[in-house]
Coordinates of C-alpha atoms in Angstrom, one line a residue:
Chain A
M1 CA -9.6 -103.7 12.9
T2 CA -12.1 -100.5 13.6
T3 CA -11.4 -97.3 11.1
E4 CA -9.9 -95.7 13.5
N5 CA -7.0 -98.3 13.5
K6 CA -6.7 -98.9 10.1
N7 CA -6.9 -95.1 9.9
S8 CA -3.5 -94.7 12.2
V9 CA -1.6 -97.4 10.8
I10 CA -2.3 -95.7 7.1
Q11 CA -0.9 -92.7 8.6
Q12 CA 1.9 -93.9 10.1
K13 CA 3.0 -95.2 6.6
L14 CA 2.5 -91.6 5.6
A15 CA 4.9 -90.5 8.4
K16 CA 7.0 -93.3 7.4
T17 CA 7.8 -92.5 3.4
L18 CA 7.8 -89.0 4.8
H19 CA 10.4 -89.6 7.1
R20 CA 12.8 -91.6 4.5
F21 CA 11.9 -89.0 1.9
E22 CA 13.2 -85.9 4.0
S23 CA 16.3 -87.8 4.8
K24 CA 16.9 -88.5 1.3
I25 CA 16.5 -84.5 0.7
A26 CA 18.9 -84.0 4.4
A27 CA 21.6 -86.0 1.6
G28 CA 21.6 -84.1 -1.5
D29 CA 19.8 -87.9 -2.7
Y30 CA 17.1 -85.2 -4.9
Y31 CA 16.7 -87.8 -7.8
E32 CA 15.9 -90.4 -5.7
A33 CA 14.1 -88.8 -2.9
H34 CA 11.9 -88.0 -6.2
Q35 CA 11.6 -90.4 -8.3
T36 CA 10.2 -93.1 -4.9
L37 CA 7.4 -90.3 -3.8
R38 CA 6.5 -89.5 -6.9
T39 CA 6.2 -94.0 -7.3
I40 CA 4.6 -93.8 -3.4
A41 CA 2.4 -91.2 -3.5
N42 CA 1.2 -92.7 -7.4
R43 CA 0.1 -95.4 -5.8
Y44 CA -2.1 -94.2 -3.3
V45 CA -3.5 -92.6 -7.3
R46 CA -5.0 -95.7 -8.2
A47 CA -6.2 -96.7 -4.3
R48 CA -7.7 -93.5 -4.2
T49 CA -6.8 -92.9 -1.0
Y50 CA -6.6 -89.0 -2.2
E51 CA -6.2 -87.3 0.9
L52 CA -3.4 -89.5 1.0
A53 CA -1.5 -89.1 -2.5
I54 CA -2.1 -85.4 -1.8
E55 CA -0.8 -84.7 1.6
L56 CA 2.4 -86.4 0.1
V57 CA 3.5 -84.9 -2.9
S58 CA 2.7 -81.3 -1.0
Q59 CA 4.3 -81.8 1.9
G60 CA 7.4 -83.8 -1.0
A61 CA 7.3 -80.4 -2.8
T62 CA 6.9 -78.1 0.1
S63 CA 11.0 -80.0 1.2
L64 CA 12.3 -79.6 -2.5
L65 CA 11.8 -76.1 -2.5
K66 CA 12.9 -75.4 0.4
A67 CA 15.7 -77.4 -0.4
K68 CA 16.1 -74.9 -3.8
Q69 CA 15.4 -77.5 -5.7
G70 CA 12.6 -76.2 -7.9
G71 CA 12.9 -78.6 -11.2
S72 CA 11.5 -81.3 -9.6
G73 CA 9.1 -79.0 -6.9
T74 CA 7.3 -77.3 -9.7
D75 CA 6.9 -81.0 -11.2
L76 CA 5.1 -82.8 -8.1
I77 CA 3.3 -79.0 -8.0
F78 CA 2.2 -79.8 -11.6
Y79 CA 1.2 -83.4 -10.3
L80 CA -0.9 -82.2 -7.6
L81 CA -2.8 -80.7 -9.2
E82 CA -3.5 -83.3 -11.3
I83 CA -4.6 -85.2 -8.1
Y84 CA -6.6 -82.2 -7.6
D85 CA -8.2 -82.7 -11.2
Q86 CA -8.7 -86.6 -10.1
A87 CA -9.5 -86.1 -6.4
E88 CA -12.0 -83.0 -8.1
V89 CA -10.6 -81.0 -4.7
T90 CA -13.1 -78.1 -5.2
V91 CA -12.1 -74.5 -3.9
D92 CA -11.8 -73.7 -0.2
E93 CA -9.7 -72.7 2.7
G94 CA -7.7 -75.6 2.3
S95 CA -8.0 -76.3 -0.8
T96 CA -6.1 -73.2 -2.3
G97 CA -4.0 -73.0 1.4
R98 CA -1.7 -75.5 0.3
L99 CA -1.6 -74.0 -3.3
I100 CA -0.7 -70.3 -1.6
Q101 CA 1.8 -71.7 0.3
L102 CA 3.7 -73.8 -2.1
L103 CA 3.6 -71.1 -4.3
V104 CA 5.4 -68.8 -2.2
L105 CA 8.2 -71.0 -1.1
I106 CA 9.2 -70.6 -5.3
E107 CA 11.8 -68.8 -6.4
P108 CA 10.8 -65.4 -9.0
T109 CA 13.3 -67.0 -11.6
E110 CA 12.2 -70.1 -11.4
P111 CA 11.4 -70.3 -15.1
N112 CA 7.8 -72.9 -14.2
M113 CA 7.0 -70.7 -12.2
K114 CA 4.5 -69.1 -14.9
D115 CA 3.0 -72.3 -15.6
V116 CA 2.5 -73.2 -12.1
I117 CA 0.7 -69.3 -11.7
T118 CA -2.2 -70.4 -14.7
G119 CA -2.4 -74.0 -13.5
M120 CA -3.2 -73.6 -10.3
N121 CA -5.6 -70.3 -11.4
N122 CA -6.8 -72.8 -13.8
W123 CA -8.0 -75.4 -11.8
S124 CA -9.1 -72.2 -9.1
I125 CA -11.4 -71.4 -12.5
K126 CA -12.8 -74.8 -13.1
F127 CA -13.5 -75.7 -9.4
S128 CA -15.2 -72.9 -8.1
D129 CA -18.0 -69.6 -9.8
F130 CA -15.3 -67.1 -9.7
K131 CA -14.6 -67.2 -13.9
F132 CA -11.1 -66.1 -13.6
G133 CA -10.5 -67.4 -10.5
D134 CA -10.4 -67.3 -7.1
P135 CA -9.1 -63.8 -5.6
Y136 CA -7.0 -65.5 -2.1
L137 CA -4.9 -67.3 -4.6
H138 CA -4.8 -64.1 -7.4
N139 CA -3.6 -62.0 -4.2
V140 CA -0.7 -64.1 -4.1
I141 CA 0.0 -64.9 -7.9
A142 CA 0.5 -61.6 -8.5
L143 CA 2.8 -60.9 -5.4
K144 CA 4.8 -63.3 -6.8
L145 CA 4.0 -62.5 -10.8
F146 CA 6.0 -59.0 -9.3
E147 CA 8.7 -60.7 -7.2
G148 CA 9.5 -62.0 -10.6
E149 CA 9.3 -58.7 -12.9
H150 CA 6.5 -59.6 -15.2
I151 CA 5.1 -56.1 -14.5
Y152 CA 1.7 -56.5 -16.5
E153 CA 0.5 -59.6 -15.5
A154 CA 1.1 -59.1 -11.7
E155 CA -1.5 -56.1 -13.0
R156 CA -3.8 -58.2 -13.8
Y157 CA -4.5 -60.7 -11.0
F158 CA -4.0 -57.5 -8.5
M159 CA -7.0 -56.0 -10.1
L160 CA -8.7 -59.6 -9.4
G161 CA -7.8 -60.0 -6.0
T162 CA -8.3 -59.3 -2.7
H163 CA -9.5 -55.8 -0.6
D164 CA -5.5 -56.1 0.3
S165 CA -4.5 -56.1 -3.6
V166 CA -5.7 -52.7 -3.7
G167 CA -3.1 -50.8 -1.6
K168 CA 0.1 -53.2 -3.1
Y169 CA -1.6 -52.0 -6.7
I170 CA -1.9 -48.7 -5.6
E171 CA 1.8 -48.6 -4.3
L172 CA 2.9 -50.5 -8.1
V173 CA 1.2 -48.2 -9.9
W174 CA 2.8 -45.2 -7.4
N175 CA 6.6 -46.4 -7.6
W176 CA 6.8 -47.0 -11.4
F177 CA 5.3 -43.3 -11.9
V178 CA 8.1 -42.0 -9.3
Q179 CA 10.6 -44.1 -11.7
A180 CA 8.8 -42.3 -14.9
V181 CA 9.6 -39.0 -13.5
D182 CA 12.4 -40.0 -12.5
E183 CA 13.5 -40.6 -16.0
E184 CA 12.6 -38.1 -17.3
I185 CA 14.7 -35.0 -15.0
Q186 CA 17.4 -37.1 -15.7
K187 CA 16.6 -36.3 -19.9
G188 CA 16.4 -32.3 -18.2
I189 CA 12.6 -32.4 -18.4
N190 CA 11.0 -29.4 -16.4
T191 CA 7.5 -31.1 -14.3
P192 CA 7.7 -34.2 -16.0
Q193 CA 4.7 -35.8 -13.1
L194 CA 2.5 -32.8 -15.5
T195 CA 2.4 -35.5 -18.5
L196 CA 3.0 -38.1 -17.1
V197 CA 1.0 -38.7 -13.3
G198 CA -3.0 -39.3 -15.8
D199 CA -1.3 -42.0 -17.9
F200 CA 0.0 -44.3 -14.5
F201 CA -3.3 -43.0 -12.1
S202 CA -5.8 -43.9 -15.2
R203 CA -5.2 -47.6 -15.3
L204 CA -5.9 -47.8 -11.5
I205 CA -9.5 -46.1 -12.1
F206 CA -10.1 -47.9 -16.0
N207 CA -8.9 -51.1 -14.5
Y208 CA -11.2 -50.5 -11.3
L209 CA -13.8 -49.7 -13.1
F210 CA -14.3 -51.7 -15.9
I211 CA -14.8 -55.0 -13.2
S212 CA -17.7 -52.4 -11.4
N213 CA -15.6 -52.1 -8.4
I214 CA -17.1 -48.4 -6.6
K215 CA -15.3 -49.0 -4.1
F216 CA -11.7 -49.6 -4.4
A217 CA -11.4 -47.0 -7.8
N218 CA -12.9 -44.8 -5.5
E219 CA -9.8 -46.3 -3.2
A220 CA -7.2 -45.8 -5.5
K221 CA -8.2 -41.8 -5.9
E222 CA -7.7 -41.2 -2.5
K223 CA -4.7 -42.9 -1.9
F224 CA -3.1 -42.2 -5.0
L225 CA -4.3 -38.5 -5.6
K226 CA -3.5 -38.2 -1.2
Q227 CA 0.5 -38.8 -2.0
Y228 CA 1.2 -36.7 -5.0
V229 CA 0.0 -33.5 -3.7
E230 CA 1.9 -34.5 -0.4
E231 CA 4.6 -35.2 -3.0
Y232 CA 4.8 -32.1 -5.4
P233 CA 3.7 -29.5 -2.9
D234 CA 4.0 -26.9 -5.6
L235 CA 0.8 -28.4 -7.9
E236 CA -1.7 -25.9 -7.8
Y237 CA -5.4 -27.4 -7.6
E238 CA -8.9 -27.6 -4.9
I239 CA -10.7 -29.6 -3.4
I240 CA -14.6 -29.2 -4.6
S241 CA -16.6 -31.1 -1.8
K242 CA -20.5 -32.5 -3.0
R243 CA -22.8 -33.9 -1.0
I244 CA -24.4 -37.1 -2.3
P245 CA -28.3 -38.6 -1.6
G246 CA -28.0 -40.6 -0.1
Q247 CA -24.4 -41.6 0.3
D248 CA -22.5 -41.3 3.3
E249 CA -19.7 -39.9 2.6
D250 CA -18.7 -36.1 0.6
F251 CA -18.0 -36.4 -3.4
K252 CA -14.9 -35.1 -3.2
L253 CA -13.0 -33.5 -6.4
V254 CA -9.5 -32.4 -6.5
L255 CA -9.7 -29.5 -9.4
F256 CA -6.6 -30.3 -10.8
K257 CA -5.7 -27.2 -12.9
D258 CA -2.6 -27.9 -15.0
C259 CA -4.3 -31.7 -15.3
Y260 CA -7.8 -32.2 -17.0
E261 CA -7.0 -36.0 -17.3
L262 CA -7.1 -36.4 -13.5
N263 CA -10.5 -34.1 -13.6
F264 CA -11.9 -36.2 -15.7
L265 CA -10.9 -39.7 -14.2
Q266 CA -12.3 -38.4 -11.3
L267 CA -15.2 -37.7 -12.6
L268 CA -15.7 -40.0 -14.7
I269 CA -15.9 -42.7 -11.4
L270 CA -19.1 -40.4 -10.3
T271 CA -20.7 -40.6 -13.0
C272 CA -20.2 -44.4 -13.5
Q273 CA -22.0 -44.4 -10.4
T274 CA -25.4 -42.9 -11.5
K275 CA -25.3 -44.6 -15.1
N276 CA -26.8 -41.8 -16.6
K277 CA -26.0 -41.7 -19.9
A278 CA -26.5 -38.1 -21.1
L279 CA -23.9 -37.0 -17.8
F280 CA -21.3 -39.9 -19.5
Q281 CA -22.1 -38.2 -23.1
S282 CA -21.6 -34.2 -22.1
L283 CA -18.2 -35.2 -19.7
N284 CA -16.7 -36.7 -24.1
E285 CA -17.9 -34.0 -24.9
H286 CA -16.2 -31.9 -22.8
Y287 CA -13.2 -33.1 -22.3
K288 CA -12.7 -33.9 -26.7
E289 CA -9.5 -34.6 -26.4
L290 CA -9.6 -37.3 -23.2
K291 CA -12.0 -38.8 -25.6
I292 CA -9.6 -40.3 -29.0
K293 CA -6.9 -40.7 -26.3
F294 CA -9.4 -43.4 -23.3
A295 CA -11.3 -44.3 -26.4
P296 CA -10.9 -48.7 -26.8
Q297 CA -11.9 -47.3 -22.6
L298 CA -14.7 -45.2 -22.5
E299 CA -16.4 -47.9 -25.7
F300 CA -16.5 -51.0 -23.3
L301 CA -17.7 -48.2 -20.5
G302 CA -20.0 -46.5 -22.4
Q303 CA -22.0 -50.6 -22.7
E304 CA -20.9 -51.6 -19.5
Y305 CA -22.6 -48.7 -17.7
F306 CA -24.4 -46.5 -20.0
G307 CA -25.5 -49.5 -22.7
I308 CA -23.9 -47.1 -25.6
Q309 CA -23.6 -49.9 -27.9
A310 CA -20.3 -49.4 -29.5
Q311 CA -20.4 -49.3 -33.3
R312 CA -17.8 -51.6 -34.8
Q313 CA -16.4 -49.2 -36.8
S314 CA -13.0 -51.4 -37.5
N315 CA -10.1 -50.3 -37.9
F316 CA -7.9 -53.1 -38.4
L317 CA -4.4 -51.4 -38.2
Q318 CA -5.1 -49.6 -35.0
D319 CA -6.5 -52.9 -33.6
M320 CA -3.6 -54.7 -34.3
M321 CA -1.3 -52.1 -33.0
S322 CA -3.5 -52.1 -29.2
G323 CA -3.2 -55.8 -29.6
L324 CA 0.8 -55.9 -30.3
L325 CA 1.3 -53.1 -27.1
G326 CA -0.7 -54.5 -25.2
G327 CA -0.3 -57.4 -23.6
S328 CA 2.6 -58.4 -22.1
K329 CA 5.4 -56.8 -21.9
Chain B
A1 CA -20.8 -19.3 -27.5
T2 CA -17.5 -18.6 -25.2
P3 CA -15.7 -22.3 -24.3
V4 CA -16.6 -23.0 -20.8
S5 CA -13.7 -23.1 -18.7
E6 CA -13.1 -26.5 -16.5
K7 CA -13.8 -24.7 -13.8
E8 CA -17.5 -23.9 -14.4
F9 CA -18.1 -27.2 -16.5
T10 CA -17.0 -29.3 -12.9
S11 CA -18.9 -27.3 -11.1
K12 CA -22.2 -27.9 -13.0
F13 CA -21.5 -31.0 -13.6
L14 CA -21.3 -31.7 -10.1
T15 CA -24.1 -30.2 -9.6
L16 CA -26.4 -32.9 -12.1
A17 CA -24.3 -35.4 -10.7
T18 CA -25.2 -35.4 -7.9
L19 CA -28.9 -34.3 -7.8
N20 CA -30.3 -37.9 -7.0
E21 CA -29.1 -40.4 -5.4
P22 CA -27.0 -42.5 -8.0
V23 CA -28.0 -46.0 -9.1
L24 CA -24.4 -47.7 -7.5
S25 CA -23.5 -46.7 -4.5
S26 CA -19.9 -45.3 -3.3
N27 CA -18.8 -48.1 -2.0
Y28 CA -20.8 -50.1 -4.7
Q29 CA -18.7 -53.8 -5.8
K30 CA -19.8 -56.5 -8.4
S31 CA -19.2 -60.0 -7.1
L32 CA -15.9 -61.5 -8.8
K33 CA -18.2 -64.5 -9.4
D34 CA -20.2 -61.7 -11.6
V35 CA -17.2 -60.5 -13.7
S36 CA -17.6 -61.9 -17.1
A37 CA -15.5 -59.3 -19.1
L38 CA -12.7 -57.7 -18.2
G39 CA -12.7 -54.1 -19.9
V40 CA -9.7 -53.9 -22.9
A41 CA -5.8 -54.5 -22.2
L42 CA -4.8 -50.9 -21.0
P43 CA -1.6 -49.3 -23.7
A44 CA 2.3 -50.7 -22.3
L45 CA 4.0 -47.4 -20.9
K46 CA 7.0 -46.2 -22.4
Y47 CA 8.7 -46.6 -18.8
R48 CA 10.1 -49.7 -17.7
Y49 CA 9.5 -50.8 -13.7
N50 CA 12.8 -51.9 -11.6
P51 CA 11.2 -53.3 -8.6
K52 CA 15.2 -53.0 -7.6
R53 CA 14.7 -49.2 -7.5
V54 CA 11.9 -48.6 -5.7
K55 CA 13.0 -45.9 -2.6

């Protein structure tokens, strides 16, 4: 028998297995379908015909998830990841795309969802050059976590995503800010936006500066502030444009009369670009209150861009508190 | 010395910061393959985000 014939025989067998599996799913016989498929996939794995096992298991998981069988569906995803690991499947469009298609089908309320996400990301860390995982995968993971209302986790994956993720991250922070303002207004507070905006805007700027993504920091600055001045027409500000040598676009500072935090954060991006330690220090000196408020963030940026070694004055209580408050929700 | 106004400060600061071409361009992105630290965890906000309330 030629290889071609042999392959087509295998393909036929696979198609048959899947067909039988689908009829069981249609009949509501999920347990039986799940078990049979696992047994056959096992056989493929033992014979090291990984491609077939991958095909079978991912199609099986797809059908189960579509039939709202989250438990069995995610079980097969874990199995698929085991096969990926054993077969040393590397991160590429095909292998990641298969996981993304499955991820999209998982219900955001599925109890296993976070574990599935961790499993997928760990695979992408192991079989790619990305220390924190594949950015395309992150973009979908972030959306899924967001749907499941795991906001802080979603934020982290958006930050490590693709260009597509930037717009979504800005949108998330913006909507969150608007909700916070509403909440304060309901309590009878006047113009809460002035005191709240910095807390939200700073998340975008710091997170992108942390990973040295000047482009995304600038994009977040432009889009968020544009929305801010449009939403609140009473804000007092002026725009100062400055030519930056060697750059196509001017640096635009939206100088706010009533929110120096926004002014500071905008200048911080430009300062990081210069990598000039004296400028960084003078910025921090002028905005003394923010130097204290953002101490851990600025300490990190000091090391990252300006080579300032942190003096490790361990403040046990503060470290413990930030550990408790800074993690997940 | 009288404290410098914010307007005055930013104006001088911008002049100094734009004297030379910046080390990192305005569209610089470190490849995520080279990112080995994520910075510090930002403090949690005291406002809950409600995805269902988005206008």
